[in-house]
């Protein structure tokens, strides 16, 4: 077979799908050939014209069977009459009832009830052959019983073939649905992981860039003081190195080395004090009141506390002026309350719900079952977050 023929096979699906169609066409061709032989036999024997009627009834029944289910039962009736007509017109019924058995197989493949087809063709054959033989007693002649049984067997075989085809189609559909479900689950997981990485990039790297910016701004002010200038540049360099470390940790999530080592520890609420101190060293005035955590936080909640404080301070640096107030406390039920307030630089700075940073902060808090509110007036901007101690990353 040439290479150009293979794509055509691949596009039509598994070969078993064509089996019922091929069987229908094959049986229909055999029936038409058999009817043709019957007609030629009648013509060669110079029999009366009336003996053509059984072949005509058989042909009409097959043709009607091609026009849908309703006409199929009409065609079934004509095919069932053909053997009895053959006996009436003094034509040997053997060939006609054999064709009726093949027709039973064909009708069932086309969707007619196997029980109806088997009973109708079987009874018609039984009556016609018994009438021709003069008896239905199997002790003297088994022809009538054989003809009926043959019709029933043909209908049963066709029913089994059709049932097997339907089963395989349904099984294939279920496998396809299962595969689509698995693919959708993978895509959701990838999307959630991308969102988490985007949060970490925005929160961690954005914070360090803000610190670098503050140190460089201080360096401009201290150009006339070499010692202070050197201190600012050293601090800016340390912040840049922190950016690199944060980026490397996030990129490590995307790969596992040959030894199977996983990324190291992520930021936690225990590092909030160091976080605040880094802003203070960069020149920001932060009035922090960090309470104790009597109830341990889950890993995701701990990261959320750190990231919320980080983003809130970064937001205050970008859009605010003057000192920043930070309050962190935990109640007896384990809920962590974070409130950050700062003076607004201008009325154009982000208000409630504005800015990508606030959107990411809200998504992070809600992912662990918490809530975040923002409000602003002409002078101040507040961020208030509530985070449960046992929060888990939403799936």
Coordinates of C-alpha atoms in Angstrom, one line a residue:
X1 CA 0.0 0.0 0.0
X2 CA 1.3 3.4 -0.9
X3 CA 2.0 6.1 1.7
X4 CA -0.8 8.3 0.3
X5 CA -3.4 5.8 1.2
X6 CA -2.6 5.6 4.9
X7 CA -3.9 9.0 6.0
X8 CA -7.3 8.1 4.5
X9 CA -7.4 5.0 6.8
X10 CA -6.3 7.0 9.8
X11 CA -9.0 9.7 9.4
X12 CA -11.8 7.2 9.3
X13 CA -11.1 5.8 12.7
X14 CA -10.7 2.1 13.8
X15 CA -11.5 -0.5 11.1
X16 CA -14.2 -2.1 13.3
X17 CA -16.3 1.0 12.9
X18 CA -16.8 0.0 9.2
X19 CA -17.9 -3.6 10.0
X20 CA -21.7 -3.1 10.2
X21 CA -21.7 -1.0 7.1
X22 CA -19.6 -3.5 5.2
X23 CA -21.8 -6.4 6.4
X24 CA -25.0 -4.5 5.3
X25 CA -23.6 -3.9 1.8
X26 CA -22.3 -7.4 1.5
X27 CA -25.6 -9.0 2.4
X28 CA -27.6 -6.6 0.2
X29 CA -25.4 -7.5 -2.8
X30 CA -25.8 -11.2 -2.0
X31 CA -29.6 -10.8 -1.9
X32 CA -29.7 -8.9 -5.1
X33 CA -27.6 -11.6 -6.8
X34 CA -29.9 -14.3 -5.4
X35 CA -33.0 -12.5 -6.6
X36 CA -31.3 -12.1 -10.0
X37 CA -30.6 -15.8 -10.1
X38 CA -34.2 -16.6 -9.2
X39 CA -35.5 -14.3 -12.0
X40 CA -33.2 -15.9 -14.5
X41 CA -34.3 -19.4 -13.4
X42 CA -37.9 -18.5 -13.8
X43 CA -37.2 -17.0 -17.3
X44 CA -35.2 -20.0 -18.4
X45 CA -37.9 -22.5 -17.3
X46 CA -40.5 -20.5 -19.2
X47 CA -42.7 -20.5 -16.1
X48 CA -45.8 -18.4 -15.9
X49 CA -45.4 -14.7 -15.2
X50 CA -47.0 -15.1 -11.8
X51 CA -43.9 -17.0 -10.6
X52 CA -41.9 -13.7 -10.7
X53 CA -44.0 -12.3 -7.9
X54 CA -42.0 -13.9 -5.0
X55 CA -38.8 -12.3 -6.4
X56 CA -40.6 -9.0 -6.9
X57 CA -41.9 -9.0 -3.3
X58 CA -38.4 -9.8 -2.0
X59 CA -36.8 -7.0 -4.0
X60 CA -39.5 -4.5 -3.0
X61 CA -39.1 -5.4 0.7
X62 CA -35.3 -4.8 0.5
X63 CA -35.7 -1.5 -1.3
X64 CA -38.3 -0.3 1.3
X65 CA -36.0 -1.3 4.1
X66 CA -33.5 1.4 2.9
X67 CA -35.9 4.2 3.6
X68 CA -35.8 4.3 7.4
X69 CA -37.3 2.4 10.4
X70 CA -41.0 2.8 9.6
X71 CA -40.7 1.7 5.9
X72 CA -38.3 -1.0 7.1
X73 CA -41.2 -2.8 8.9
X74 CA -43.3 -2.6 5.7
X75 CA -40.4 -4.1 3.8
X76 CA -40.1 -6.8 6.5
X77 CA -43.7 -7.7 5.9
X78 CA -43.2 -8.1 2.1
X79 CA -40.1 -10.2 2.6
X80 CA -42.0 -12.4 5.1
X81 CA -44.8 -12.8 2.5
X82 CA -42.4 -13.9 -0.3
X83 CA -42.0 -17.6 0.8
X84 CA -45.7 -18.0 1.2
X85 CA -46.4 -16.4 -2.2
X86 CA -43.8 -18.8 -3.7
X87 CA -45.9 -21.8 -2.4
X88 CA -49.1 -20.2 -3.7
X89 CA -47.7 -19.7 -7.2
X90 CA -46.3 -23.2 -7.2
X91 CA -42.7 -22.1 -7.0
X92 CA -40.2 -24.1 -4.9
X93 CA -39.8 -22.1 -1.6
X94 CA -36.3 -23.2 -0.7
X95 CA -34.5 -20.4 -2.5
X96 CA -37.0 -17.8 -1.3
X97 CA -36.9 -18.7 2.4
X98 CA -33.1 -18.8 2.3
X99 CA -33.1 -15.2 1.0
X100 CA -35.6 -14.3 3.7
X101 CA -33.1 -15.5 6.3
X102 CA -30.4 -13.2 4.8
X103 CA -32.9 -10.4 4.8
X104 CA -33.6 -11.0 8.5
X105 CA -29.9 -10.5 9.1
X106 CA -29.9 -7.3 7.0
X107 CA -33.0 -5.8 8.6
X108 CA -31.6 -6.2 12.2
X109 CA -28.3 -4.6 11.2
X110 CA -30.3 -1.6 9.9
X111 CA -31.9 -1.1 13.4
X112 CA -35.1 -3.2 13.4
X113 CA -35.9 -5.2 16.5
X114 CA -34.2 -8.6 16.4
X115 CA -37.2 -10.1 18.3
X116 CA -39.7 -8.8 15.7
X117 CA -37.6 -9.7 12.7
X118 CA -36.8 -13.2 14.0
X119 CA -40.4 -14.0 14.9
X120 CA -41.9 -12.6 11.7
X121 CA -39.4 -14.2 9.3
X122 CA -39.3 -17.4 11.3
X123 CA -43.1 -17.9 11.4
X124 CA -43.4 -17.0 7.7
X125 CA -40.7 -19.6 6.8
X126 CA -42.2 -22.2 9.1
X127 CA -45.7 -21.8 7.6
X128 CA -44.5 -21.6 4.0
X129 CA -42.1 -24.6 4.1
X130 CA -44.6 -26.7 6.2
X131 CA -47.3 -25.9 3.7
X132 CA -45.0 -26.9 0.8
X133 CA -43.9 -30.1 2.6
X134 CA -47.4 -30.9 3.7
X135 CA -46.4 -31.4 7.3
X136 CA -44.8 -29.6 10.2
X137 CA -44.1 -32.7 12.2
X138 CA -40.3 -33.1 12.6
X139 CA -40.7 -36.9 12.7
X140 CA -41.5 -36.8 9.0
X141 CA -39.9 -33.6 7.7
X142 CA -37.7 -31.1 9.5
X143 CA -37.6 -28.5 6.7
X144 CA -40.1 -26.2 8.3
X145 CA -38.4 -26.2 11.7
X146 CA -34.9 -25.7 10.0
X147 CA -36.2 -22.7 8.0
X148 CA -37.6 -21.0 11.1
X149 CA -34.6 -21.7 13.2
X150 CA -32.3 -20.4 10.4
X151 CA -34.2 -17.1 10.4
X152 CA -34.0 -16.8 14.2
X153 CA -30.2 -17.5 14.1
X154 CA -29.6 -14.9 11.4
X155 CA -31.5 -12.3 13.5
X156 CA -29.6 -13.2 16.6
X157 CA -26.2 -13.0 14.9
X158 CA -27.0 -9.6 13.5
X159 CA -28.3 -8.4 16.9
X160 CA -25.0 -9.6 18.6
X161 CA -23.0 -7.8 15.9
X162 CA -25.0 -4.6 16.3
X163 CA -24.8 -4.8 20.1
X164 CA -21.0 -5.3 20.1
X165 CA -20.6 -2.3 17.8
X166 CA -22.7 -0.1 20.1
X167 CA -20.7 -1.3 23.1
X168 CA -17.4 -0.5 21.4
X169 CA -18.7 2.9 20.3
X170 CA -19.8 3.8 23.9
X171 CA -16.6 2.4 25.4
X172 CA -14.6 4.6 23.0
X173 CA -16.7 7.6 23.9
X174 CA -16.2 7.0 27.6
X175 CA -12.4 6.7 27.1
X176 CA -12.4 9.9 25.1
X177 CA -14.4 11.7 27.8
X178 CA -12.1 10.3 30.5
X179 CA -9.0 11.5 28.5
X180 CA -10.6 14.9 28.1
X181 CA -11.3 15.1 31.8
X182 CA -7.7 14.2 32.6
X183 CA -6.4 16.8 30.1
X184 CA -8.7 19.4 31.6
X185 CA -7.5 18.6 35.1
X186 CA -3.9 18.9 34.0
X187 CA -4.6 22.2 32.3
X188 CA -6.3 23.5 35.5
X189 CA -3.3 22.4 37.5
X190 CA -0.9 24.2 35.1
X191 CA -3.0 27.3 35.2
X192 CA -3.1 27.3 39.1
X193 CA 0.7 26.7 39.2
X194 CA 1.2 29.6 36.8
X195 CA -0.9 31.8 38.9
X196 CA 1.0 30.9 42.1
X197 CA 4.3 31.5 40.4
X198 CA 3.1 34.8 39.1
X199 CA 2.0 35.8 42.6
X200 CA 5.5 34.9 43.9
X201 CA 7.2 36.8 41.2
X202 CA 5.1 39.8 41.8
X203 CA 5.2 39.7 45.6
X204 CA 8.9 38.7 46.1
X205 CA 10.6 40.3 43.2
X206 CA 8.4 43.4 43.3
X207 CA 9.3 43.9 47.0
X208 CA 13.0 43.7 46.4
X209 CA 12.9 46.0 43.4
X210 CA 11.1 48.5 45.6
X211 CA 13.9 48.2 48.2
X212 CA 16.5 48.7 45.5
X213 CA 14.6 51.8 44.3
X214 CA 14.6 53.2 47.8
X215 CA 18.3 52.6 48.3
X216 CA 19.2 54.2 45.0
X217 CA 17.0 57.2 45.8
X218 CA 18.8 57.5 49.1
X219 CA 22.2 57.3 47.2
X220 CA 21.2 60.3 45.1
X221 CA 20.6 62.3 48.2
X222 CA 23.9 61.2 49.7
X223 CA 26.1 62.0 46.7
X224 CA 28.1 64.5 48.8
X225 CA 28.6 62.0 51.6
X226 CA 30.8 59.2 50.3
X227 CA 30.4 57.0 53.4
X228 CA 26.6 57.2 53.4
X229 CA 26.6 56.8 49.6
X230 CA 28.6 53.6 49.9
X231 CA 26.2 52.2 52.5
X232 CA 23.3 52.9 50.2
X233 CA 24.9 51.2 47.3
X234 CA 25.9 48.2 49.4
X235 CA 22.3 47.9 50.6
X236 CA 21.1 48.2 47.0
X237 CA 23.5 45.5 45.9
X238 CA 22.2 43.2 48.7
X239 CA 18.6 43.8 47.5
X240 CA 19.6 42.9 44.0
X241 CA 21.2 39.7 45.2
X242 CA 17.9 39.0 47.1
X243 CA 16.0 39.5 43.8
X244 CA 18.3 36.9 42.2
X245 CA 17.8 34.4 45.0
X246 CA 14.0 34.9 45.0
X247 CA 13.9 34.4 41.2
X248 CA 16.1 31.3 41.5
X249 CA 13.8 29.8 44.1
X250 CA 10.8 30.4 41.9
X251 CA 12.5 28.9 38.8
X252 CA 13.5 25.9 40.9
X253 CA 9.8 25.1 41.2
X254 CA 9.7 24.5 37.5
X255 CA 12.4 21.9 37.5
X256 CA 13.8 19.0 39.6
X257 CA 17.5 18.1 39.2
X258 CA 18.8 14.6 38.7
X259 CA 19.1 14.0 42.5
X260 CA 15.4 14.8 42.9
X261 CA 16.0 17.7 45.2
X262 CA 13.0 20.0 45.8
X263 CA 13.1 23.8 46.2
X264 CA 14.0 25.0 49.7
X265 CA 11.8 26.6 52.2
X266 CA 9.5 29.5 51.1
X267 CA 8.9 32.7 53.0
X268 CA 6.8 32.4 56.2
X269 CA 5.2 34.7 58.8
X270 CA 8.2 34.2 61.0
X271 CA 10.2 36.3 58.6
X272 CA 7.8 39.3 58.7
X273 CA 10.1 41.1 61.2
X274 CA 13.1 40.8 58.9
X275 CA 10.9 42.0 56.0
X276 CA 9.9 45.1 57.9
X277 CA 13.5 45.8 58.9
X278 CA 14.6 45.6 55.2
X279 CA 12.1 48.4 54.4
X280 CA 13.3 50.4 57.4
X281 CA 16.9 50.1 56.2
X282 CA 15.8 51.3 52.9
X283 CA 14.5 54.5 54.5
X284 CA 10.8 53.8 55.0
X285 CA 9.3 54.6 58.4
X286 CA 7.3 51.6 59.5
X287 CA 5.5 51.6 62.8
X288 CA 5.0 47.9 63.3
X289 CA 3.1 46.1 66.0
X290 CA 3.5 42.4 65.4
X291 CA 1.7 40.2 68.0
X292 CA 2.6 36.6 68.9
X293 CA 1.1 33.6 67.1
X294 CA -0.3 31.3 69.8
X295 CA -1.8 29.0 67.1
X296 CA 0.5 27.6 64.5
X297 CA -0.2 28.5 60.9
X298 CA -0.3 26.1 58.0
X299 CA 2.3 26.4 55.3
X300 CA 0.0 28.2 52.9
X301 CA -1.4 30.6 55.5
X302 CA 2.1 31.4 56.7
X303 CA 3.2 32.3 53.1
X304 CA 0.0 34.3 52.7
X305 CA 0.7 36.4 55.8
X306 CA 4.3 37.2 54.6
X307 CA 3.2 38.0 51.0
X308 CA 0.3 40.3 52.2
X309 CA 2.7 42.3 54.4
X310 CA 5.3 42.4 51.6
X311 CA 2.8 43.6 48.9
X312 CA 1.2 46.1 51.3
X313 CA 4.5 47.7 52.2
X314 CA 5.5 47.7 48.5
X315 CA 2.2 49.4 47.6
X316 CA 2.7 51.9 50.4
X317 CA 6.2 52.7 49.0
X318 CA 5.0 53.2 45.5
X319 CA 1.8 55.1 46.1
X320 CA 2.1 56.6 49.6
X321 CA 4.1 59.1 51.6
X322 CA 5.2 59.4 55.2
X323 CA 5.2 56.6 57.8
X324 CA 3.3 53.3 57.4
X325 CA 1.3 51.7 60.2
X326 CA 1.4 47.9 60.4
X327 CA -0.7 45.8 62.9
X328 CA -0.6 42.0 63.0
X329 CA -2.6 40.0 65.6
X330 CA -4.2 36.6 66.1
X331 CA -7.4 35.8 68.0
X332 CA -8.2 32.8 70.0
X333 CA -9.7 31.0 67.0
X334 CA -6.5 31.3 65.0
X335 CA -7.6 34.0 62.6
X336 CA -4.7 36.4 61.7
X337 CA -5.6 40.0 61.2
X338 CA -3.4 42.3 59.2
X339 CA -4.0 46.0 58.9
X340 CA -1.7 48.3 56.9
X341 CA -2.4 52.1 56.7
X342 CA -0.5 54.8 54.9
X343 CA -0.9 58.4 53.7
X344 CA -1.7 58.6 50.0
X345 CA 0.6 60.3 47.6
X346 CA -2.3 61.6 45.5
X347 CA -5.9 60.9 44.7
X348 CA -4.6 59.0 41.6
X349 CA -3.0 56.3 43.6
X350 CA -4.8 52.9 43.7
X351 CA -8.0 52.9 45.6
X352 CA -10.1 49.9 46.8
X353 CA -9.7 47.1 44.3
X354 CA -7.3 48.9 42.1
X355 CA -3.9 47.8 40.9
X356 CA -2.6 44.3 39.9
X357 CA -0.8 44.0 43.2
X358 CA -4.0 44.4 45.1
X359 CA -5.8 41.9 42.8
X360 CA -3.0 39.3 43.4
X361 CA -3.1 40.0 47.1
X362 CA -6.8 39.4 47.2
X363 CA -6.5 36.2 45.2
X364 CA -3.8 34.8 47.5
X365 CA -5.8 35.6 50.6
X366 CA -9.0 34.0 49.2
X367 CA -7.1 30.9 48.1
X368 CA -6.5 30.0 51.7
X369 CA -10.0 30.8 52.8
X370 CA -9.4 34.4 54.0
X371 CA -10.7 37.8 53.0
X372 CA -9.2 41.1 52.1
X373 CA -10.8 44.6 52.2
X374 CA -9.4 47.9 51.1
X375 CA -10.7 51.4 51.7
X376 CA -9.4 54.9 51.1
X377 CA -10.3 58.5 51.7
X378 CA -8.7 61.8 50.7
X379 CA -5.7 61.2 53.0
X380 CA -5.3 57.6 54.0
X381 CA -5.4 54.1 52.4
X382 CA -6.1 50.9 54.4
X383 CA -5.6 47.3 53.6
X384 CA -7.2 44.8 56.1
X385 CA -6.7 41.1 55.6
X386 CA -8.1 38.1 57.6
X387 CA -6.3 34.8 57.2
X388 CA -7.3 31.5 58.9
X389 CA -4.5 29.6 60.6
X390 CA -5.5 26.3 58.9
X391 CA -5.9 27.6 55.4
X392 CA -5.0 25.4 52.4
X393 CA -4.3 26.4 48.8
X394 CA -7.5 26.1 46.8
X395 CA -7.6 23.3 44.2

